[in-house]
Tab-separated table of C-alpha atoms in Angstrom:
chain	number	residue	atom	x	y	z
F	1	UNK	CA	-13.865	23.927	15.197
F	2	UNK	CA	-16.605	25.732	13.321
F	3	UNK	CA	-15.070	26.959	10.077
F	4	UNK	CA	-16.247	27.341	6.520
F	5	UNK	CA	-15.606	24.418	4.172
F	6	UNK	CA	-12.671	26.129	2.467
F	7	UNK	CA	-11.152	28.009	5.408
F	8	UNK	CA	-7.412	28.310	4.951
F	9	UNK	CA	-7.522	26.689	1.512
F	10	UNK	CA	-8.836	29.291	-0.933
F	11	UNK	CA	-6.031	31.400	-2.353
F	12	UNK	CA	-3.261	29.369	-0.694
F	13	UNK	CA	-0.442	27.231	-2.098
F	14	UNK	CA	-0.126	23.615	-0.968
F	15	UNK	CA	2.558	20.979	-1.371
F	16	UNK	CA	1.723	17.296	-0.994
F	17	UNK	CA	4.764	15.029	-0.684
F	18	UNK	CA	3.924	11.645	-2.149
F	19	UNK	CA	1.375	13.528	-4.211
F	20	UNK	CA	1.244	10.976	-7.049
F	21	UNK	CA	0.255	8.199	-4.662
F	22	UNK	CA	-3.179	6.882	-3.809
F	23	UNK	CA	-3.934	9.181	-0.863
F	24	UNK	CA	-1.754	12.038	-2.113
F	25	UNK	CA	-3.549	12.319	-5.441
F	26	UNK	CA	-6.960	12.260	-3.750
F	27	UNK	CA	-5.820	15.014	-1.404
F	28	UNK	CA	-4.475	17.125	-4.291
F	29	UNK	CA	-7.783	16.847	-6.145
F	30	UNK	CA	-9.740	17.787	-3.020
F	31	UNK	CA	-7.586	20.861	-2.429
F	32	UNK	CA	-8.162	21.936	-6.025
F	33	UNK	CA	-11.899	21.395	-5.607
F	34	UNK	CA	-11.900	23.596	-2.503
F	35	UNK	CA	-10.272	26.491	-4.311
F	36	UNK	CA	-6.544	26.305	-3.581
F	37	UNK	CA	-4.524	28.807	-5.599
F	38	UNK	CA	-1.889	26.206	-6.441
F	39	UNK	CA	-1.363	22.554	-5.545
F	40	UNK	CA	2.009	20.861	-6.054
F	41	UNK	CA	2.381	17.077	-6.041
F	42	UNK	CA	5.973	16.244	-5.070
F	43	UNK	CA	6.903	12.623	-5.744
F	44	UNK	CA	9.900	10.499	-6.665
F	45	UNK	CA	7.894	9.007	-9.532
F	46	UNK	CA	7.538	10.687	-12.902
F	47	UNK	CA	4.096	9.242	-13.430
F	48	UNK	CA	1.368	7.224	-11.739
F	49	UNK	CA	-2.187	6.052	-12.490
F	50	UNK	CA	-3.409	9.478	-11.313
F	51	UNK	CA	-0.805	11.812	-12.808
F	52	UNK	CA	-2.749	12.503	-16.025
F	53	UNK	CA	-5.865	13.452	-14.094
F	54	UNK	CA	-3.851	15.633	-11.704
F	55	UNK	CA	-2.327	17.595	-14.573
F	56	UNK	CA	-5.742	17.976	-16.200
F	57	UNK	CA	-7.086	19.450	-12.954
F	58	UNK	CA	-4.238	21.960	-12.728
F	59	UNK	CA	-2.003	20.243	-10.186
F	60	UNK	CA	1.683	20.948	-10.710
F	61	UNK	CA	3.619	17.658	-10.582
F	62	UNK	CA	7.221	17.990	-9.368
F	63	UNK	CA	9.543	15.006	-9.614
F	64	UNK	CA	12.235	14.728	-6.957
F	65	UNK	CA	13.712	12.723	-4.109
F	66	UNK	CA	12.748	13.518	-0.524
F	67	UNK	CA	16.308	12.863	0.670
F	68	UNK	CA	17.714	15.477	-1.723
F	69	UNK	CA	17.564	18.867	0.007
F	70	UNK	CA	17.599	20.771	-3.298
F	71	UNK	CA	14.608	18.831	-4.585
F	72	UNK	CA	12.665	19.477	-1.390
F	73	UNK	CA	13.529	23.182	-1.419
F	74	UNK	CA	12.411	23.490	-5.029
F	75	UNK	CA	9.044	21.905	-4.254
F	76	UNK	CA	8.313	23.759	-0.996
F	77	UNK	CA	9.497	27.283	-1.762
F	78	UNK	CA	6.570	29.688	-1.614
F	79	UNK	CA	4.105	27.212	-0.104
F	80	UNK	CA	1.548	28.109	2.545
F	81	UNK	CA	0.942	24.606	3.887
F	82	UNK	CA	2.656	21.222	3.463
F	83	UNK	CA	1.093	17.778	3.726
F	84	UNK	CA	3.936	15.324	4.287
F	85	UNK	CA	2.659	11.922	3.100
F	86	UNK	CA	5.734	10.425	1.427
F	87	UNK	CA	7.302	7.459	3.198
F	88	UNK	CA	9.061	4.183	2.460
F	89	UNK	CA	8.996	0.619	3.788
F	90	UNK	CA	5.400	0.164	4.897
F	91	UNK	CA	5.090	-3.397	3.557
F	92	UNK	CA	6.641	-6.091	1.413
F	93	UNK	CA	10.275	-6.182	0.293
F	94	UNK	CA	10.717	-2.496	1.129
F	95	UNK	CA	10.376	-3.273	4.846
F	96	UNK	CA	13.772	-4.990	4.778
F	97	UNK	CA	15.672	-2.124	3.153
F	98	UNK	CA	16.663	-0.581	6.465
F	99	UNK	CA	18.979	2.080	5.074
F	100	UNK	CA	16.481	3.436	2.562
F	101	UNK	CA	13.648	3.345	5.124
F	102	UNK	CA	15.584	5.513	7.573
F	103	UNK	CA	16.903	7.764	4.829
F	104	UNK	CA	13.450	8.587	3.462
F	105	UNK	CA	11.364	8.573	6.634
F	106	UNK	CA	13.808	10.364	8.950
F	107	UNK	CA	16.249	12.336	6.793
F	108	UNK	CA	13.521	13.202	4.295
F	109	UNK	CA	11.304	14.522	7.087
F	110	UNK	CA	14.215	16.602	8.408
F	111	UNK	CA	14.576	18.133	4.934
F	112	UNK	CA	10.881	19.024	4.926
F	113	UNK	CA	11.114	20.591	8.383
F	114	UNK	CA	14.180	22.625	7.430
F	115	UNK	CA	12.508	23.880	4.261
F	116	UNK	CA	9.369	24.868	6.194
F	117	UNK	CA	11.455	26.908	8.620
F	118	UNK	CA	13.650	28.393	5.905
F	119	UNK	CA	10.761	29.516	3.688
F	120	UNK	CA	8.434	30.653	6.443
F	121	UNK	CA	5.783	27.991	5.856
F	122	UNK	CA	3.155	28.220	8.571
F	123	UNK	CA	1.476	24.790	8.543
F	124	UNK	CA	2.770	21.209	8.297
F	125	UNK	CA	0.479	18.163	8.500
F	126	UNK	CA	2.423	14.921	8.902
F	127	UNK	CA	0.909	11.541	8.009
F	128	UNK	CA	2.183	9.078	10.584
F	129	UNK	CA	1.062	5.540	11.512
F	130	UNK	CA	-0.538	3.502	14.286
F	131	UNK	CA	2.839	1.791	14.649
F	132	UNK	CA	4.256	4.672	16.666
F	133	UNK	CA	2.295	3.340	19.668
F	134	UNK	CA	1.529	-0.243	18.593
F	135	UNK	CA	3.981	-3.103	18.475
F	136	UNK	CA	3.001	-6.529	19.718
F	137	UNK	CA	0.591	-5.811	22.611
F	138	UNK	CA	-3.189	-5.624	22.358
F	139	UNK	CA	-4.731	-2.134	22.335
F	140	UNK	CA	-8.495	-1.759	22.708
F	141	UNK	CA	-10.045	1.622	21.914
F	142	UNK	CA	-6.747	3.389	22.471
F	143	UNK	CA	-6.310	7.150	22.400
F	144	UNK	CA	-3.621	9.785	21.943
F	145	UNK	CA	-2.575	9.589	25.610
F	146	UNK	CA	-0.796	6.285	24.910
F	147	UNK	CA	3.010	6.526	25.129
F	148	UNK	CA	5.231	5.894	22.154
F	149	UNK	CA	6.183	2.263	21.668
F	150	UNK	CA	9.736	1.758	23.031
F	151	UNK	CA	12.243	2.505	20.292
F	152	UNK	CA	14.361	-0.575	20.948
F	153	UNK	CA	11.335	-2.868	20.772
F	154	UNK	CA	10.189	-2.047	17.229
F	155	UNK	CA	10.440	-5.166	15.085
F	156	UNK	CA	10.575	-3.362	11.766
F	157	UNK	CA	12.469	-0.265	10.594
F	158	UNK	CA	9.296	1.390	9.294
F	159	UNK	CA	7.599	1.753	12.676
F	160	UNK	CA	10.889	2.815	14.269
F	161	UNK	CA	11.610	5.485	11.649
F	162	UNK	CA	8.046	6.834	11.590
F	163	UNK	CA	8.074	7.191	15.375
F	164	UNK	CA	11.270	9.230	15.241
F	165	UNK	CA	9.916	11.354	12.399
F	166	UNK	CA	6.596	12.049	14.131
F	167	UNK	CA	8.327	13.145	17.315
F	168	UNK	CA	10.600	15.429	15.300
F	169	UNK	CA	7.612	16.997	13.575
F	170	UNK	CA	5.681	17.588	16.789
F	171	UNK	CA	8.735	18.977	18.608
F	172	UNK	CA	9.144	21.539	15.823
F	173	UNK	CA	5.670	22.871	16.516
F	174	UNK	CA	5.728	26.542	17.439
F	175	UNK	CA	9.358	26.984	16.456
F	176	UNK	CA	9.867	30.534	15.185
F	177	UNK	CA	12.516	31.445	12.624
F	178	UNK	CA	11.043	33.506	9.797
F	179	UNK	CA	7.607	32.863	11.266
F	180	UNK	CA	6.042	30.382	13.639
F	181	UNK	CA	5.595	26.861	12.231
F	182	UNK	CA	2.606	24.873	13.437
F	183	UNK	CA	2.608	21.097	13.064
F	184	UNK	CA	0.373	18.126	13.770
F	185	UNK	CA	0.362	14.391	13.021
F	186	UNK	CA	-2.390	12.209	11.584
F	187	UNK	CA	-2.219	8.509	12.445
F	188	UNK	CA	-4.424	6.674	9.924
F	189	UNK	CA	-5.672	3.116	10.124
F	190	UNK	CA	-5.129	0.683	7.236
F	191	UNK	CA	-6.259	2.565	4.133
F	192	UNK	CA	-8.578	1.165	1.484
F	193	UNK	CA	-10.575	2.385	-1.492
F	194	UNK	CA	-10.664	2.223	-5.303
F	195	UNK	CA	-7.093	2.254	-6.616
F	196	UNK	CA	-5.315	1.596	-3.303
F	197	UNK	CA	-1.747	0.555	-4.150
F	198	UNK	CA	-0.269	-1.330	-1.202
F	199	UNK	CA	-2.516	-3.695	0.726
F	200	UNK	CA	-5.308	-4.751	-1.607
F	201	UNK	CA	-3.304	-5.487	-4.809
F	202	UNK	CA	-0.953	-7.696	-2.825
F	203	UNK	CA	-3.786	-9.562	-1.082
F	204	UNK	CA	-5.718	-10.015	-4.312
F	205	UNK	CA	-2.683	-11.231	-6.249
F	206	UNK	CA	-1.945	-13.779	-3.508
F	207	UNK	CA	-5.567	-14.931	-3.536
F	208	UNK	CA	-5.471	-15.199	-7.345
F	209	UNK	CA	-2.449	-17.514	-7.085
F	210	UNK	CA	-3.989	-19.507	-4.236
F	211	UNK	CA	-1.372	-18.261	-1.775
F	212	UNK	CA	-3.718	-17.259	1.039
F	213	UNK	CA	-3.652	-20.631	2.795
F	214	UNK	CA	-4.648	-19.532	6.304
F	215	UNK	CA	-5.894	-16.805	8.587
F	216	UNK	CA	-3.756	-15.531	11.433
F	217	UNK	CA	-4.916	-15.231	15.028
F	218	UNK	CA	-8.307	-15.660	16.645
F	219	UNK	CA	-11.577	-14.721	14.952
F	220	UNK	CA	-12.194	-12.007	17.569
F	221	UNK	CA	-9.019	-10.077	16.676
F	222	UNK	CA	-9.960	-6.597	15.472
F	223	UNK	CA	-8.223	-3.627	13.872
F	224	UNK	CA	-9.173	-0.356	12.180
F	225	UNK	CA	-9.564	0.566	8.513
F	226	UNK	CA	-10.128	3.976	6.964
F	227	UNK	CA	-11.647	4.795	3.592
F	228	UNK	CA	-9.544	7.160	1.496
F	229	UNK	CA	-12.161	9.948	1.366
F	230	UNK	CA	-12.455	9.903	5.148
F	231	UNK	CA	-8.684	10.213	5.523
F	232	UNK	CA	-8.538	13.082	3.025
F	233	UNK	CA	-11.257	14.871	5.006
F	234	UNK	CA	-9.235	14.425	8.204
F	235	UNK	CA	-6.118	15.837	6.540
F	236	UNK	CA	-7.971	18.906	5.297
F	237	UNK	CA	-9.499	19.470	8.732
F	238	UNK	CA	-6.068	19.099	10.333
F	239	UNK	CA	-4.693	21.837	8.088
F	240	UNK	CA	-7.543	24.082	9.238
F	241	UNK	CA	-6.752	23.193	12.836
F	242	UNK	CA	-3.304	24.763	12.367
F	243	UNK	CA	-4.654	28.179	11.373
F	244	UNK	CA	-3.551	30.823	13.869
F	245	UNK	CA	-5.906	33.614	12.830
F	246	UNK	CA	-9.206	32.054	13.908
F	247	UNK	CA	-11.216	34.442	16.117
F	248	UNK	CA	-10.686	33.475	19.731
F	249	UNK	CA	-7.746	31.197	18.864
F	250	UNK	CA	-5.226	33.777	17.662
F	251	UNK	CA	-1.699	32.422	18.063
F	252	UNK	CA	-2.989	29.190	19.578
F	253	UNK	CA	-4.165	26.750	16.851
F	254	UNK	CA	-6.161	23.907	18.324
F	255	UNK	CA	-4.269	21.185	16.432
F	256	UNK	CA	-0.772	22.592	16.997
F	257	UNK	CA	1.603	19.936	18.314
F	258	UNK	CA	-1.131	17.290	18.451
F	259	UNK	CA	-1.438	13.720	17.090
F	260	UNK	CA	-4.787	12.308	15.935
F	261	UNK	CA	-5.981	8.775	15.283
F	262	UNK	CA	-8.168	8.541	12.181
F	263	UNK	CA	-10.376	5.605	11.146
F	264	UNK	CA	-13.855	4.690	9.937
F	265	UNK	CA	-14.747	3.924	13.547
F	266	UNK	CA	-15.710	0.276	12.938
F	267	UNK	CA	-12.994	-2.095	14.199
F	268	UNK	CA	-13.262	-5.466	12.466
F	269	UNK	CA	-11.313	-8.641	11.883
F	270	UNK	CA	-9.161	-7.993	8.811
F	271	UNK	CA	-10.036	-11.296	7.157
F	272	UNK	CA	-13.750	-10.690	7.705
F	273	UNK	CA	-13.348	-7.186	6.303
F	274	UNK	CA	-11.698	-8.479	3.117
F	275	UNK	CA	-14.043	-11.417	2.671
F	276	UNK	CA	-16.716	-9.591	0.588
F	277	UNK	CA	-14.048	-8.244	-1.768
F	278	UNK	CA	-12.404	-11.609	-2.385
F	279	UNK	CA	-15.743	-13.367	-2.778
F	280	UNK	CA	-16.897	-10.785	-5.310
F	281	UNK	CA	-13.809	-11.622	-7.386
F	282	UNK	CA	-14.478	-15.364	-7.027
F	283	UNK	CA	-11.241	-16.081	-5.196
F	284	UNK	CA	-10.887	-18.667	-2.459
F	285	UNK	CA	-10.816	-17.449	1.127
F	286	UNK	CA	-8.617	-18.918	3.848
F	287	UNK	CA	-10.479	-21.496	5.894
F	288	UNK	CA	-7.788	-22.693	8.263
F	289	UNK	CA	-6.292	-20.503	11.003
F	290	UNK	CA	-2.844	-20.524	12.576
F	291	UNK	CA	-1.622	-18.996	15.803
F	292	UNK	CA	0.320	-15.758	15.944
F	293	UNK	CA	3.272	-17.726	17.309
F	294	UNK	CA	3.388	-20.051	14.273
F	295	UNK	CA	2.889	-17.160	11.848
F	296	UNK	CA	5.775	-15.297	13.514
F	297	UNK	CA	8.062	-18.266	12.938
F	298	UNK	CA	7.070	-18.268	9.287
F	299	UNK	CA	7.515	-14.491	9.092
F	300	UNK	CA	11.015	-14.696	10.561
F	301	UNK	CA	11.977	-17.391	8.065
F	302	UNK	CA	10.921	-15.065	5.240
F	303	UNK	CA	12.790	-12.186	6.920
F	304	UNK	CA	16.024	-14.201	7.074
F	305	UNK	CA	15.650	-15.489	3.507
F	306	UNK	CA	14.975	-12.028	2.051
F	307	UNK	CA	17.772	-10.504	4.121
F	308	UNK	CA	20.146	-12.878	2.327
F	309	UNK	CA	18.736	-11.523	-0.946
F	310	UNK	CA	19.210	-7.909	0.203
F	311	UNK	CA	21.449	-6.798	-2.715
F	312	UNK	CA	18.762	-7.844	-5.215
F	313	UNK	CA	15.578	-6.764	-3.424
F	314	UNK	CA	14.872	-4.030	-5.975
F	315	UNK	CA	14.957	-6.491	-8.846
F	316	UNK	CA	11.586	-7.238	-10.455
F	317	UNK	CA	12.189	-10.979	-10.389
F	318	UNK	CA	12.329	-11.097	-6.593
F	319	UNK	CA	8.711	-11.727	-5.480
F	320	UNK	CA	7.203	-10.106	-2.424
F	321	UNK	CA	7.532	-12.151	0.776
F	322	UNK	CA	4.382	-13.984	1.796
F	323	UNK	CA	4.424	-12.386	5.256
F	324	UNK	CA	6.859	-10.640	7.624
F	325	UNK	CA	6.803	-10.394	11.442
F	326	UNK	CA	5.398	-6.850	11.637
F	327	UNK	CA	2.558	-7.862	9.317
F	328	UNK	CA	1.727	-10.808	11.570
F	329	UNK	CA	1.083	-8.452	14.482
F	330	UNK	CA	-0.995	-6.129	12.309
F	331	UNK	CA	-3.511	-8.851	11.425
F	332	UNK	CA	-3.086	-11.176	14.409
F	333	UNK	CA	-3.203	-8.829	17.422
F	334	UNK	CA	-6.128	-6.564	18.295
F	335	UNK	CA	-5.358	-2.864	17.979
F	336	UNK	CA	-7.951	-0.190	17.361
F	337	UNK	CA	-8.285	3.413	18.439
F	338	UNK	CA	-10.890	6.068	19.123
F	339	UNK	CA	-11.100	9.126	16.867
F	340	UNK	CA	-12.925	11.073	19.596
F	341	UNK	CA	-10.122	13.629	19.893
F	342	UNK	CA	-10.219	14.308	16.132
F	343	UNK	CA	-14.000	14.642	16.352
F	344	UNK	CA	-13.918	17.081	19.278
F	345	UNK	CA	-10.999	19.226	18.119
F	346	UNK	CA	-11.108	19.013	14.329
F	347	UNK	CA	-14.753	18.204	13.724
F	348	UNK	CA	-13.856	14.922	12.025
F	349	UNK	CA	-16.749	12.552	11.364
F	350	UNK	CA	-16.375	9.833	8.692
F	351	UNK	CA	-18.508	10.803	5.706
F	352	UNK	CA	-18.291	7.391	3.976
F	353	UNK	CA	-19.483	4.283	5.816
F	354	UNK	CA	-17.479	1.035	5.650
F	355	UNK	CA	-20.341	-0.536	3.672
F	356	UNK	CA	-20.306	2.196	1.032
F	357	UNK	CA	-16.509	2.297	0.987
F	358	UNK	CA	-16.226	-1.442	0.455
F	359	UNK	CA	-18.957	-1.344	-2.212
F	360	UNK	CA	-16.954	1.252	-4.171
F	361	UNK	CA	-13.783	-0.796	-3.713
F	362	UNK	CA	-15.490	-3.975	-4.918
F	363	UNK	CA	-16.855	-2.183	-7.977
F	364	UNK	CA	-13.364	-0.926	-8.840
F	365	UNK	CA	-11.733	-4.346	-8.530
F	366	UNK	CA	-14.475	-6.070	-10.497
F	367	UNK	CA	-13.827	-3.604	-13.300
F	368	UNK	CA	-10.093	-4.281	-13.084
F	369	UNK	CA	-10.690	-8.014	-13.224
F	370	UNK	CA	-12.840	-7.643	-16.335
F	371	UNK	CA	-9.773	-6.251	-18.148
F	372	UNK	CA	-7.575	-9.247	-17.349
F	373	UNK	CA	-7.605	-13.001	-17.825
F	374	UNK	CA	-7.140	-14.990	-14.631
F	375	UNK	CA	-4.429	-17.597	-14.846
F	376	UNK	CA	-4.175	-20.830	-12.867
F	377	UNK	CA	-3.162	-20.920	-9.215
F	378	UNK	CA	0.447	-21.496	-8.232
F	379	UNK	CA	-0.394	-25.075	-7.291
F	380	UNK	CA	-1.722	-25.768	-10.794
F	381	UNK	CA	1.452	-24.275	-12.266
F	382	UNK	CA	3.667	-26.438	-10.059
F	383	UNK	CA	1.656	-29.554	-10.921
F	384	UNK	CA	1.732	-28.819	-14.677
F	385	UNK	CA	5.414	-27.888	-14.836
F	386	UNK	CA	6.421	-30.754	-12.570
F	387	UNK	CA	4.399	-33.236	-14.614
F	388	UNK	CA	5.843	-32.036	-17.912
F	389	UNK	CA	9.374	-32.197	-16.489
F	390	UNK	CA	8.878	-35.761	-15.268
F	391	UNK	CA	7.433	-36.821	-18.636
F	392	UNK	CA	10.356	-35.249	-20.510
F	393	UNK	CA	12.923	-36.953	-18.275
F	394	UNK	CA	11.154	-40.307	-18.515
F	395	UNK	CA	10.747	-40.167	-22.280
F	396	UNK	CA	13.936	-38.605	-23.563
F	397	UNK	CA	16.813	-38.608	-21.023
F	398	UNK	CA	19.315	-41.412	-20.293
F	399	UNK	CA	19.304	-43.282	-16.976
F	400	UNK	CA	21.039	-40.706	-14.774
F	401	UNK	CA	20.058	-39.399	-11.354
F	402	UNK	CA	16.320	-39.712	-10.646
F	403	UNK	CA	15.438	-40.458	-14.306
F	404	UNK	CA	14.977	-44.230	-13.729
F	405	UNK	CA	12.460	-43.435	-10.991
F	406	UNK	CA	10.608	-40.990	-13.257
F	407	UNK	CA	10.590	-43.565	-16.048
F	408	UNK	CA	9.256	-46.272	-13.731
F	409	UNK	CA	6.411	-43.950	-12.638
F	410	UNK	CA	5.618	-43.107	-16.253
F	411	UNK	CA	5.624	-46.753	-17.342
F	412	UNK	CA	3.402	-47.692	-14.398
F	413	UNK	CA	0.689	-45.310	-15.619
F	414	UNK	CA	1.232	-45.254	-19.407
F	415	UNK	CA	2.644	-48.765	-20.001
F	416	UNK	CA	5.062	-47.911	-22.840
F	417	UNK	CA	7.784	-45.459	-23.811
F	418	UNK	CA	5.842	-44.510	-26.912
F	419	UNK	CA	2.862	-43.525	-24.790
F	420	UNK	CA	5.072	-41.438	-22.479
F	421	UNK	CA	6.588	-39.525	-25.389
F	422	UNK	CA	3.210	-39.065	-27.080
F	423	UNK	CA	1.642	-37.652	-23.899
F	424	UNK	CA	4.576	-35.250	-23.452
F	425	UNK	CA	4.377	-34.006	-27.034
F	426	UNK	CA	0.588	-33.587	-26.843
F	427	UNK	CA	0.939	-31.719	-23.550
F	428	UNK	CA	3.623	-29.416	-24.965
F	429	UNK	CA	1.484	-28.740	-28.026
F	430	UNK	CA	-1.526	-27.958	-25.812
F	431	UNK	CA	0.514	-25.411	-23.841
F	432	UNK	CA	1.726	-23.752	-27.035
F	433	UNK	CA	-1.817	-23.563	-28.429
F	434	UNK	CA	-3.061	-22.127	-25.139
F	435	UNK	CA	-0.339	-19.452	-25.195
F	436	UNK	CA	-1.172	-18.497	-28.809
F	437	UNK	CA	-4.872	-18.298	-27.934
F	438	UNK	CA	-4.162	-16.065	-24.914
F	439	UNK	CA	-2.031	-13.796	-27.126
F	440	UNK	CA	-4.867	-13.681	-29.671
F	441	UNK	CA	-7.393	-12.678	-26.990
F	442	UNK	CA	-5.058	-9.994	-25.717
F	443	UNK	CA	-4.557	-8.605	-29.214
F	444	UNK	CA	-8.324	-8.518	-29.817
F	445	UNK	CA	-8.860	-6.702	-26.524
F	446	UNK	CA	-6.288	-4.047	-27.444
F	447	UNK	CA	-7.841	-3.524	-30.886
F	448	UNK	CA	-11.298	-3.290	-29.336
F	449	UNK	CA	-10.040	-0.684	-26.872
F	450	UNK	CA	-8.501	1.376	-29.655
F	451	UNK	CA	-11.658	1.190	-31.765
F	452	UNK	CA	-13.837	2.273	-28.839
F	453	UNK	CA	-12.038	5.598	-28.694
F	454	UNK	CA	-12.987	5.902	-25.015
F	455	UNK	CA	-10.274	6.105	-22.385
F	456	UNK	CA	-8.019	4.043	-24.596
F	457	UNK	CA	-4.720	5.266	-23.144
F	458	UNK	CA	-5.693	4.595	-19.563
F	459	UNK	CA	-7.168	1.208	-20.438
F	460	UNK	CA	-4.064	0.221	-22.368
F	461	UNK	CA	-1.849	1.221	-19.453
F	462	UNK	CA	-3.959	-0.782	-17.016
F	463	UNK	CA	-4.008	-3.802	-19.298
F	464	UNK	CA	-0.268	-3.681	-19.868
F	465	UNK	CA	0.473	-3.643	-16.141
F	466	UNK	CA	-1.966	-6.439	-15.318
F	467	UNK	CA	-0.974	-8.681	-18.227
F	468	UNK	CA	2.727	-8.243	-17.547
């Protein structure tokens, strides 16, 4: 395709589902930059880290639920092109909420398709996933000719639902009602960049707590990553590839009905890829490795445990599972794909190298870290709490249960009951003083932010989330 930079964008109205998210907000801002008449960010959230900037740039933010037909109709009416990014259940606790995953990813996509047909929208770009063709078997330099992964063999509801949704979208290509709808699907690699919400915060928080004890799979296992700006470029190019008024291509858009793999083009071991980021933040890296088989056993244990907790999965006090089976395959089995088709048909070439993309990501996370105070690892917490509990039992409780054992241990090291009680009281006082000091530092930081008068609202929001 040889089109101008803003072909099919200037003067048109766009809707981005999931528009308040990491990729969605970047896409909205790029469409505004390229001269779109109106850009609507449709999202279930009222606000996000990017919502203020979106409003400032003229993006219309519409709150609504993808599974509610009225909400979808309200957002899409009058649009020229739709980018369907919204999904549910990609990682963490959400992967286990089977009903919600299917409801959003399948029923929500059906609502988008129906609205496109009802309102005569001409172009629909669907953001899919590698998981529509990848499950548990190695794929080396795969391409779009690969068949869909068997539906009954998907090990997580996300991959299953996204496969159904992608096939629905592509089968609707060329369907005429009020006008002909053209569709295509973008299959991105793992996404990274400054502000990414899913993968990196989870990995960094685990590393901060010392809960990255091992790598999974062999060192030669490779997979793809894609920097956010490269993905946004691919999405914009895909929308251009659905134009049906290009000279020589009238009525036959080159991207119509097509899927495209999108990546940076540098397959790499995921742990090696993340190593510079974690080192820059001074967090420990996994040194030991375990087999995929062992990691799968661990993942299934977490799956069973969290399935038991299903009614409470949305509660804040339920932590994210360490790892789940689908995530084991993602990091432990080689799977990477060529973007040659996207290059030949859409003109896609990554404009940000992995080195530059990771440098920007590192800079962002170093800035985030400077606004927070790192606490101890989970092992330090367990040791401190366990030690204080044993000292309290040994010094103050009667001889019931394991208390005599605790008291014997305490007397072995400290020699007297008075010493045990003194150590406990000093330890408790030290913890209280430490908590007061941390509160004092936090208060000073807030006052300093307010006095600076520079970005104080955004900084306060960031601090509040991190400190909480």
